[in-house]
Coordinates of C-alpha atoms in Angstrom, one line a residue:
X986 CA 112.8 82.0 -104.3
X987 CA 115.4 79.1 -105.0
X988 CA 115.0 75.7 -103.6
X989 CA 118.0 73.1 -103.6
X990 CA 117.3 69.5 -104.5
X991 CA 118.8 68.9 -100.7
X992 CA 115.3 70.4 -99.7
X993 CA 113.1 69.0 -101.8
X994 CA 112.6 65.8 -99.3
X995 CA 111.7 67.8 -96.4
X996 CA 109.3 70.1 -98.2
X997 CA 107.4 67.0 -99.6
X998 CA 107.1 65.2 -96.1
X999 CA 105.9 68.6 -94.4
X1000 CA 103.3 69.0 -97.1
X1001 CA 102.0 65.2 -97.3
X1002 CA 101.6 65.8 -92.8
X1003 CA 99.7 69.0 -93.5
X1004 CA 96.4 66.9 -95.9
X1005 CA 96.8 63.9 -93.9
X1006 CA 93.9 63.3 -92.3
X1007 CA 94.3 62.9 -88.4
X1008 CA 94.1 59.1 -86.8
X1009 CA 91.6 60.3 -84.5
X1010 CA 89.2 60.9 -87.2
X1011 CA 90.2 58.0 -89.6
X1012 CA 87.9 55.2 -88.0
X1013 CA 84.9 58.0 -88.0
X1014 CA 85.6 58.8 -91.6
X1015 CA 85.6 55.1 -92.2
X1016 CA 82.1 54.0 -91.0
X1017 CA 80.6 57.2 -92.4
X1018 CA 80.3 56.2 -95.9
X1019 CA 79.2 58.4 -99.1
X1020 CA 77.2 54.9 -100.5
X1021 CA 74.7 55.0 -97.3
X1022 CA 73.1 57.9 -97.5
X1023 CA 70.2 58.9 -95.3
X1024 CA 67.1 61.4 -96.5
X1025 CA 65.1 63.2 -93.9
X1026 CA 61.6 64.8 -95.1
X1027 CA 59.0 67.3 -94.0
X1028 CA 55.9 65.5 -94.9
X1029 CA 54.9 61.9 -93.2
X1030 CA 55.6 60.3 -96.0
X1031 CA 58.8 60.3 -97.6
X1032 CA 58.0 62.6 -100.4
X1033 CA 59.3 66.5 -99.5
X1034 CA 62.9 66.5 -98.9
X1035 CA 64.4 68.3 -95.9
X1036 CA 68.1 67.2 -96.4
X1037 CA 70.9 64.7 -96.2
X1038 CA 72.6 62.8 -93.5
X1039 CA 75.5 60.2 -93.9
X1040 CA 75.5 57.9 -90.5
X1041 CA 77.7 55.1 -89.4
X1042 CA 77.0 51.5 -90.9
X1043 CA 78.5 49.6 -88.5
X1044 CA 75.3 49.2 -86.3
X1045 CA 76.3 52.1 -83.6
X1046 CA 74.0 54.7 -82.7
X1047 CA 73.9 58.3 -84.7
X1048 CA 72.2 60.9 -82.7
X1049 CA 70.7 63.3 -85.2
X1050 CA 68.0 65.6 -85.5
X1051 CA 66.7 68.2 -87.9
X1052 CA 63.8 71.3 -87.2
X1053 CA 60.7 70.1 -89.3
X1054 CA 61.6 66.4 -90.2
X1055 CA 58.6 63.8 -90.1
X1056 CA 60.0 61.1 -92.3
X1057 CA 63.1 59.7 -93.2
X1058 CA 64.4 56.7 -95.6
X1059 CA 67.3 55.4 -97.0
X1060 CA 68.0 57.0 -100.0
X1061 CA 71.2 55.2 -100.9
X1062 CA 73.0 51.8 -100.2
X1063 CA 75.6 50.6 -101.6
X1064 CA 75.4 46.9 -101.0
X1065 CA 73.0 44.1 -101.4
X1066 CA 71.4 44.6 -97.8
X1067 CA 71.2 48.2 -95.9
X1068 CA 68.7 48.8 -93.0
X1069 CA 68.1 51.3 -90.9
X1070 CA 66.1 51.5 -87.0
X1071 CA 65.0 55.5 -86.5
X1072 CA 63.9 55.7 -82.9
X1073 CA 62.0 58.9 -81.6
X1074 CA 64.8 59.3 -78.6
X1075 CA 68.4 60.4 -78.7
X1076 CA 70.8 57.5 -78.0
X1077 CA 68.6 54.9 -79.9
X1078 CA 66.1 55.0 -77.3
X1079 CA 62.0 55.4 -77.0
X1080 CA 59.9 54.2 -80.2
X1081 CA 61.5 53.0 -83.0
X1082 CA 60.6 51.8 -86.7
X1083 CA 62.9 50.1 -89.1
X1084 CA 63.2 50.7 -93.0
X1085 CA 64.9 48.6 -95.6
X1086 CA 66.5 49.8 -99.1
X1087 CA 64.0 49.3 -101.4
X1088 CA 61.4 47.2 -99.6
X1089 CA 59.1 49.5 -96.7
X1090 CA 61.6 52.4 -96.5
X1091 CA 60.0 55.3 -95.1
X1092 CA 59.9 56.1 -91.2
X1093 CA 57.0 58.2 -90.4
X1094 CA 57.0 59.8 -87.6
X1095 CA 54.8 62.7 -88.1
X1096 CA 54.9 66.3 -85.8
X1097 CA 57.9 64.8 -84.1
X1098 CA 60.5 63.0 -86.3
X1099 CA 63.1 61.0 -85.4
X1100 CA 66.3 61.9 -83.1
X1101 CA 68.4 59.1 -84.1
X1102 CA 69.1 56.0 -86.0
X1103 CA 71.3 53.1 -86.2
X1104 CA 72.4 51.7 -89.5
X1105 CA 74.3 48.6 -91.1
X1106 CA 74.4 47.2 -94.6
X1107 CA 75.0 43.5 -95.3

């Protein structure tokens, strides 16, 4: 296969389209952030992970539940200030309890966990 320099452009522009991500996605991708980094666990205490969750930090809500959980924390922050509300309804609703990066994080809600959470960092 033989490609001309006069094609060169036009294969370059079609294959920087085809990774770009989509602008619908781009202000999602942007408050999700790989510094905050959420831990959900199976005991009440904070102790025996379950998995991993990256929410929004701009303070809007982040529906999200996970068969077993009973505790969750923030397990990473990437600025001076992060906190996190987990309330025991979807839609930031019912009960909540709030943790803070390295001073009282661990939300214990024991035999029913949390089904979402709104977080922000400062």
């Amino acid at each position: 296969m033989r490609f001309f320099a006069s094609t060169l452009p036009f294969i370059t522009s079609a294959l920087a389209a085809a990774v770009a991500e989509p602008e619908s996605l781009q202000g999602e991708l942007a408050s999700r952030d790989a510094g905050f980094k959420v831990n959900y666990y199976t005991d009440g205490g904070c102790t025996d992970y379950l998995t991993s969750v990256f929410p929004f930090t701009d303070g809007s809500c982040y529906d999200y539940s996970y068969t077993g959980d009973n505790s969750a924390n923030i397990a990473n922050c990437d600025a001076s200030n992060c906190e996190c509300i987990f309330y025991t309804q979807s839609g930031c609703g019912g009960a909540s309890q709030t943790v803070r990066y390295n001073n009282a994080n661990c939300a214990s809600n024991f035999g029913r966990g949390f089904l979402s959470m709104m977080c922000h960092r400062a």
